[in-house]
């Protein structure tokens, strides 16, 4: 078997396993994976050492590109120190981070099974090595990096406020849009989740996050109507 043929076999097994776990959960067997992929069980053991190694390889594939978020977000903040002190500068920082997150989560060509696969992993046993791997490799570091970003933009935010903003303006909408866009599903009102829609969603979320940050800073400074102190920048 040539190198390209070996790689094609690995990718076929990875995509098949990702889709099966997304549909049926971690109870899927190596026999089911072999049958669905058109390969034999020996291929799974040859390339991955068994089901455990294969599922870890699926995790590696699905999270490829995510693990640099922590360092990239911290780089954006560290190289934008002056922007932290102006309203327009804070808008630029938020915009850069939203670009990073949207470009990754909603990138064309990512597998449809990716987020349902993550859901199945996170819904599995608490002591699952796959769940621990996903949390420690991607979810916790990225979540903490966004929290640190929010604290840098607005030190007045409480930990509770930071968690709410992180979840409601970054984690939840990004996951929602990514899942439905990849599955070519329309919104409940019938609007298709196209790339144009995603770009508009990114703009709205960027402005929403910026407005909340500016209003919170205004409250801390004693402004009675902080929203009036944060006019929407011309974009």
mmCIF file of C-alpha atoms in Angstrom:
data_model
loop_
_atom_site.group_PDB
_atom_site.id
_atom_site.type_symbol
_atom_site.label_atom_id
_atom_site.label_comp_id
_atom_site.label_asym_id
_atom_site.label_seq_id
_atom_site.Cartn_x
_atom_site.Cartn_y
_atom_site.Cartn_z
ATOM 1 C CA UNK A 1 0.000 0.000 0.000
ATOM 2 C CA UNK A 2 1.439 3.383 -1.061
ATOM 3 C CA UNK A 3 1.727 6.335 1.299
ATOM 4 C CA UNK A 4 -1.183 8.120 -0.414
ATOM 5 C CA UNK A 5 -3.292 4.971 -0.204
ATOM 6 C CA UNK A 6 -2.457 4.625 3.484
ATOM 7 C CA UNK A 7 -3.416 8.231 4.088
ATOM 8 C CA UNK A 8 -6.675 7.749 2.195
ATOM 9 C CA UNK A 9 -7.455 4.713 4.370
ATOM 10 C CA UNK A 10 -6.724 6.659 7.560
ATOM 11 C CA UNK A 11 -8.933 9.550 6.478
ATOM 12 C CA UNK A 12 -11.735 7.211 5.454
ATOM 13 C CA UNK A 13 -11.651 5.532 8.876
ATOM 14 C CA UNK A 14 -11.494 8.891 10.675
ATOM 15 C CA UNK A 15 -14.484 10.351 8.813
ATOM 16 C CA UNK A 16 -16.506 7.168 9.102
ATOM 17 C CA UNK A 17 -15.836 6.935 12.832
ATOM 18 C CA UNK A 18 -16.639 10.604 13.371
ATOM 19 C CA UNK A 19 -19.975 10.223 11.595
ATOM 20 C CA UNK A 20 -20.889 6.984 13.379
ATOM 21 C CA UNK A 21 -20.100 8.391 16.820
ATOM 22 C CA UNK A 22 -22.007 11.581 15.958
ATOM 23 C CA UNK A 23 -25.031 9.434 15.078
ATOM 24 C CA UNK A 24 -24.816 6.639 17.644
ATOM 25 C CA UNK A 25 -22.389 7.637 20.372
ATOM 26 C CA UNK A 26 -19.281 5.950 21.685
ATOM 27 C CA UNK A 27 -20.944 2.529 21.826
ATOM 28 C CA UNK A 28 -20.189 2.066 18.117
ATOM 29 C CA UNK A 29 -17.994 -1.014 17.605
ATOM 30 C CA UNK A 30 -14.861 -1.535 15.549
ATOM 31 C CA UNK A 31 -16.810 -4.042 13.455
ATOM 32 C CA UNK A 32 -19.442 -1.405 12.660
ATOM 33 C CA UNK A 33 -16.702 1.072 11.741
ATOM 34 C CA UNK A 34 -15.006 -1.471 9.488
ATOM 35 C CA UNK A 35 -18.240 -2.351 7.730
ATOM 36 C CA UNK A 36 -19.312 1.263 7.226
ATOM 37 C CA UNK A 37 -15.898 2.282 5.896
ATOM 38 C CA UNK A 38 -15.506 -0.732 3.607
ATOM 39 C CA UNK A 39 -12.284 -1.657 5.390
ATOM 40 C CA UNK A 40 -11.442 -4.578 7.634
ATOM 41 C CA UNK A 41 -10.825 -4.571 11.371
ATOM 42 C CA UNK A 42 -7.156 -5.286 10.723
ATOM 43 C CA UNK A 43 -6.849 -1.849 9.053
ATOM 44 C CA UNK A 44 -8.093 -0.181 12.220
ATOM 45 C CA UNK A 45 -5.496 -1.982 14.345
ATOM 46 C CA UNK A 46 -2.748 -1.421 11.770
ATOM 47 C CA UNK A 47 -3.283 2.347 11.503
ATOM 48 C CA UNK A 48 -4.536 3.236 14.991
ATOM 49 C CA UNK A 49 -3.865 0.287 17.284
ATOM 50 C CA UNK A 50 -7.590 -0.209 17.900
ATOM 51 C CA UNK A 51 -10.744 1.776 18.628
ATOM 52 C CA UNK A 52 -9.213 3.917 21.394
ATOM 53 C CA UNK A 53 -6.410 5.132 19.146
ATOM 54 C CA UNK A 54 -8.868 5.698 16.312
ATOM 55 C CA UNK A 55 -11.202 7.870 18.419
ATOM 56 C CA UNK A 56 -8.232 9.912 19.650
ATOM 57 C CA UNK A 57 -7.224 10.370 15.995
ATOM 58 C CA UNK A 58 -10.743 11.614 15.203
ATOM 59 C CA UNK A 59 -10.443 14.104 18.075
ATOM 60 C CA UNK A 60 -7.061 15.217 16.757
ATOM 61 C CA UNK A 61 -8.515 15.737 13.274
ATOM 62 C CA UNK A 62 -11.670 17.530 14.473
ATOM 63 C CA UNK A 63 -9.797 19.932 16.746
ATOM 64 C CA UNK A 64 -6.961 20.638 14.327
ATOM 65 C CA UNK A 65 -6.494 24.404 14.256
ATOM 66 C CA UNK A 66 -8.384 25.047 17.466
ATOM 67 C CA UNK A 67 -5.495 24.582 19.859
ATOM 68 C CA UNK A 68 -3.765 27.785 18.814
ATOM 69 C CA UNK A 69 -6.681 29.967 19.887
ATOM 70 C CA UNK A 70 -5.302 30.478 23.357
ATOM 71 C CA UNK A 71 -1.936 31.743 22.151
ATOM 72 C CA UNK A 72 -3.442 33.763 19.291
ATOM 73 C CA UNK A 73 -5.967 35.545 21.525
ATOM 74 C CA UNK A 74 -3.253 36.319 24.062
ATOM 75 C CA UNK A 75 -1.051 37.588 21.218
ATOM 76 C CA UNK A 76 -3.856 39.848 19.980
ATOM 77 C CA UNK A 77 -4.268 41.336 23.455
ATOM 78 C CA UNK A 78 -0.538 41.666 24.162
ATOM 79 C CA UNK A 79 0.135 43.442 20.859
ATOM 80 C CA UNK A 80 -2.882 45.711 21.220
ATOM 81 C CA UNK A 81 -2.118 47.204 24.633
ATOM 82 C CA UNK A 82 -2.883 50.744 23.481
ATOM 83 C CA UNK A 83 -6.219 49.642 22.005
ATOM 84 C CA UNK A 84 -7.371 48.480 25.432
ATOM 85 C CA UNK A 85 -7.601 52.133 26.496
ATOM 86 C CA UNK A 86 -9.891 53.444 23.737
ATOM 87 C CA UNK A 87 -13.418 52.518 22.706
ATOM 88 C CA UNK A 88 -12.530 52.084 19.019
ATOM 89 C CA UNK A 89 -9.461 50.089 20.019
ATOM 90 C CA UNK A 90 -11.540 47.691 22.095
ATOM 91 C CA UNK A 91 -13.856 47.275 19.129
ATOM 92 C CA UNK A 92 -10.878 46.321 16.953
ATOM 93 C CA UNK A 93 -9.715 43.713 19.466
ATOM 94 C CA UNK A 94 -13.172 42.132 19.733
ATOM 95 C CA UNK A 95 -13.471 42.127 15.944
ATOM 96 C CA UNK A 96 -10.125 40.336 15.533
ATOM 97 C CA UNK A 97 -11.084 37.651 18.040
ATOM 98 C CA UNK A 98 -14.531 37.156 16.487
ATOM 99 C CA UNK A 99 -12.837 36.779 13.096
ATOM 100 C CA UNK A 100 -10.540 34.122 14.531
ATOM 101 C CA UNK A 101 -13.358 32.144 16.146
ATOM 102 C CA UNK A 102 -15.818 32.409 13.248
ATOM 103 C CA UNK A 103 -13.203 31.583 10.617
ATOM 104 C CA UNK A 104 -12.414 28.400 12.515
ATOM 105 C CA UNK A 105 -15.823 27.216 13.687
ATOM 106 C CA UNK A 106 -17.687 28.142 10.505
ATOM 107 C CA UNK A 107 -14.963 27.454 7.945
ATOM 108 C CA UNK A 108 -16.269 25.894 4.725
ATOM 109 C CA UNK A 109 -15.257 22.301 4.207
ATOM 110 C CA UNK A 110 -15.265 21.236 7.845
ATOM 111 C CA UNK A 111 -17.044 17.894 8.357
ATOM 112 C CA UNK A 112 -20.766 17.929 9.118
ATOM 113 C CA UNK A 113 -20.221 15.407 11.920
ATOM 114 C CA UNK A 114 -17.744 17.569 13.859
ATOM 115 C CA UNK A 115 -19.981 19.280 16.434
ATOM 116 C CA UNK A 116 -22.396 16.332 16.898
ATOM 117 C CA UNK A 117 -19.277 14.239 17.509
ATOM 118 C CA UNK A 118 -18.102 16.703 20.185
ATOM 119 C CA UNK A 119 -21.556 16.577 21.759
ATOM 120 C CA UNK A 120 -21.440 12.792 21.977
ATOM 121 C CA UNK A 121 -17.978 12.894 23.528
ATOM 122 C CA UNK A 122 -19.018 15.481 26.122
ATOM 123 C CA UNK A 123 -22.215 13.543 26.871
ATOM 124 C CA UNK A 124 -20.224 10.390 27.601
ATOM 125 C CA UNK A 125 -18.952 9.169 30.958
ATOM 126 C CA UNK A 126 -17.339 11.855 33.107
ATOM 127 C CA UNK A 127 -14.179 9.771 33.449
ATOM 128 C CA UNK A 128 -13.935 9.064 29.700
ATOM 129 C CA UNK A 129 -10.398 9.686 28.378
ATOM 130 C CA UNK A 130 -11.942 11.120 25.193
ATOM 131 C CA UNK A 131 -14.004 13.620 27.159
ATOM 132 C CA UNK A 132 -10.975 14.598 29.238
ATOM 133 C CA UNK A 133 -8.872 14.940 26.087
ATOM 134 C CA UNK A 134 -11.424 17.240 24.415
ATOM 135 C CA UNK A 135 -11.841 19.387 27.520
ATOM 136 C CA UNK A 136 -8.130 19.719 28.281
ATOM 137 C CA UNK A 137 -7.002 20.040 24.671
ATOM 138 C CA UNK A 138 -9.472 22.634 23.419
ATOM 139 C CA UNK A 139 -12.552 23.619 25.366
ATOM 140 C CA UNK A 140 -11.095 24.731 28.691
ATOM 141 C CA UNK A 141 -8.053 26.587 27.251
ATOM 142 C CA UNK A 142 -10.166 28.402 24.649
ATOM 143 C CA UNK A 143 -12.860 29.258 27.175
ATOM 144 C CA UNK A 144 -10.299 30.631 29.616
ATOM 145 C CA UNK A 145 -8.556 32.627 26.901
ATOM 146 C CA UNK A 146 -11.811 34.369 25.942
ATOM 147 C CA UNK A 147 -12.507 35.023 29.638
ATOM 148 C CA UNK A 148 -9.067 36.621 30.017
ATOM 149 C CA UNK A 149 -9.778 38.715 26.917
ATOM 150 C CA UNK A 150 -13.038 39.984 28.421
ATOM 151 C CA UNK A 151 -11.301 40.781 31.715
ATOM 152 C CA UNK A 152 -8.599 42.697 29.850
ATOM 153 C CA UNK A 153 -11.222 44.673 27.933
ATOM 154 C CA UNK A 154 -13.237 45.395 31.058
ATOM 155 C CA UNK A 155 -11.554 44.672 34.413
ATOM 156 C CA UNK A 156 -14.789 45.740 36.141
ATOM 157 C CA UNK A 157 -16.563 42.573 34.974
ATOM 158 C CA UNK A 158 -17.281 40.096 37.752
ATOM 159 C CA UNK A 159 -16.440 36.427 37.195
ATOM 160 C CA UNK A 160 -20.161 35.725 36.806
ATOM 161 C CA UNK A 161 -20.591 38.473 34.210
ATOM 162 C CA UNK A 162 -17.518 37.227 32.351
ATOM 163 C CA UNK A 163 -18.894 33.681 32.245
ATOM 164 C CA UNK A 164 -22.281 34.865 30.961
ATOM 165 C CA UNK A 165 -20.722 37.002 28.219
ATOM 166 C CA UNK A 166 -18.345 34.220 27.222
ATOM 167 C CA UNK A 167 -21.165 31.703 26.909
ATOM 168 C CA UNK A 168 -23.871 33.896 25.393
ATOM 169 C CA UNK A 169 -21.820 35.961 22.937
ATOM 170 C CA UNK A 170 -19.001 33.591 21.995
ATOM 171 C CA UNK A 171 -19.596 29.910 22.764
ATOM 172 C CA UNK A 172 -23.338 29.348 22.225
ATOM 173 C CA UNK A 173 -23.974 31.337 19.012
ATOM 174 C CA UNK A 174 -20.782 30.127 17.356
ATOM 175 C CA UNK A 175 -21.672 26.502 18.029
ATOM 176 C CA UNK A 176 -25.273 27.029 16.911
ATOM 177 C CA UNK A 177 -24.355 28.667 13.610
ATOM 178 C CA UNK A 178 -21.573 26.200 12.873
ATOM 179 C CA UNK A 179 -23.798 23.158 13.426
ATOM 180 C CA UNK A 180 -26.726 24.337 11.329
ATOM 181 C CA UNK A 181 -24.622 25.847 8.552
ATOM 182 C CA UNK A 182 -22.749 22.579 8.039
ATOM 183 C CA UNK A 183 -25.972 20.604 7.966
ATOM 184 C CA UNK A 184 -27.520 23.081 5.504
ATOM 185 C CA UNK A 185 -30.412 23.676 7.901
ATOM 186 C CA UNK A 186 -32.399 26.911 7.857
ATOM 187 C CA UNK A 187 -33.274 28.924 10.923
ATOM 188 C CA UNK A 188 -36.730 28.440 12.497
ATOM 189 C CA UNK A 189 -37.876 31.491 10.492
ATOM 190 C CA UNK A 190 -36.678 29.903 7.263
ATOM 191 C CA UNK A 191 -33.511 31.970 6.770
ATOM 192 C CA UNK A 192 -30.721 29.792 5.341
ATOM 193 C CA UNK A 193 -27.437 29.806 7.235
ATOM 194 C CA UNK A 194 -25.291 30.885 4.293
ATOM 195 C CA UNK A 195 -21.824 32.408 4.440
ATOM 196 C CA UNK A 196 -23.433 35.837 3.999
ATOM 197 C CA UNK A 197 -25.658 35.160 7.005
ATOM 198 C CA UNK A 198 -22.661 34.051 9.049
ATOM 199 C CA UNK A 199 -20.778 37.252 8.184
ATOM 200 C CA UNK A 200 -23.754 39.309 9.323
ATOM 201 C CA UNK A 201 -24.029 37.246 12.528
ATOM 202 C CA UNK A 202 -20.345 37.917 13.236
ATOM 203 C CA UNK A 203 -20.903 41.653 12.771
ATOM 204 C CA UNK A 204 -23.919 41.693 15.102
ATOM 205 C CA UNK A 205 -22.154 39.662 17.799
ATOM 206 C CA UNK A 206 -19.054 41.851 17.559
ATOM 207 C CA UNK A 207 -21.101 45.010 18.056
ATOM 208 C CA UNK A 208 -23.140 43.392 20.845
ATOM 209 C CA UNK A 209 -20.029 42.344 22.765
ATOM 210 C CA UNK A 210 -18.481 45.788 22.262
ATOM 211 C CA UNK A 211 -21.607 47.615 23.435
ATOM 212 C CA UNK A 212 -21.892 45.486 26.563
ATOM 213 C CA UNK A 213 -18.221 46.065 27.388
ATOM 214 C CA UNK A 214 -18.532 49.819 26.868
ATOM 215 C CA UNK A 215 -21.730 50.020 28.893
ATOM 216 C CA UNK A 216 -20.169 48.062 31.745
ATOM 217 C CA UNK A 217 -17.150 50.349 31.725
ATOM 218 C CA UNK A 218 -19.522 53.314 31.723
ATOM 219 C CA UNK A 219 -21.355 51.949 34.757
ATOM 220 C CA UNK A 220 -18.064 51.536 36.579
ATOM 221 C CA UNK A 221 -17.196 55.153 35.739
ATOM 222 C CA UNK A 222 -20.491 56.341 37.185
ATOM 223 C CA UNK A 223 -22.404 57.130 33.993
ATOM 224 C CA UNK A 224 -26.170 56.914 34.470
ATOM 225 C CA UNK A 225 -26.843 56.128 30.793
ATOM 226 C CA UNK A 226 -23.763 54.243 29.662
ATOM 227 C CA UNK A 227 -25.272 53.274 26.307
ATOM 228 C CA UNK A 228 -25.237 56.950 25.342
ATOM 229 C CA UNK A 229 -21.506 57.049 25.956
ATOM 230 C CA UNK A 230 -20.904 54.241 23.465
ATOM 231 C CA UNK A 231 -22.118 55.380 20.012
ATOM 232 C CA UNK A 232 -21.942 52.679 17.381
ATOM 233 C CA UNK A 233 -18.764 53.071 15.339
ATOM 234 C CA UNK A 234 -19.182 53.548 11.607
ATOM 235 C CA UNK A 235 -18.302 50.207 10.059
#
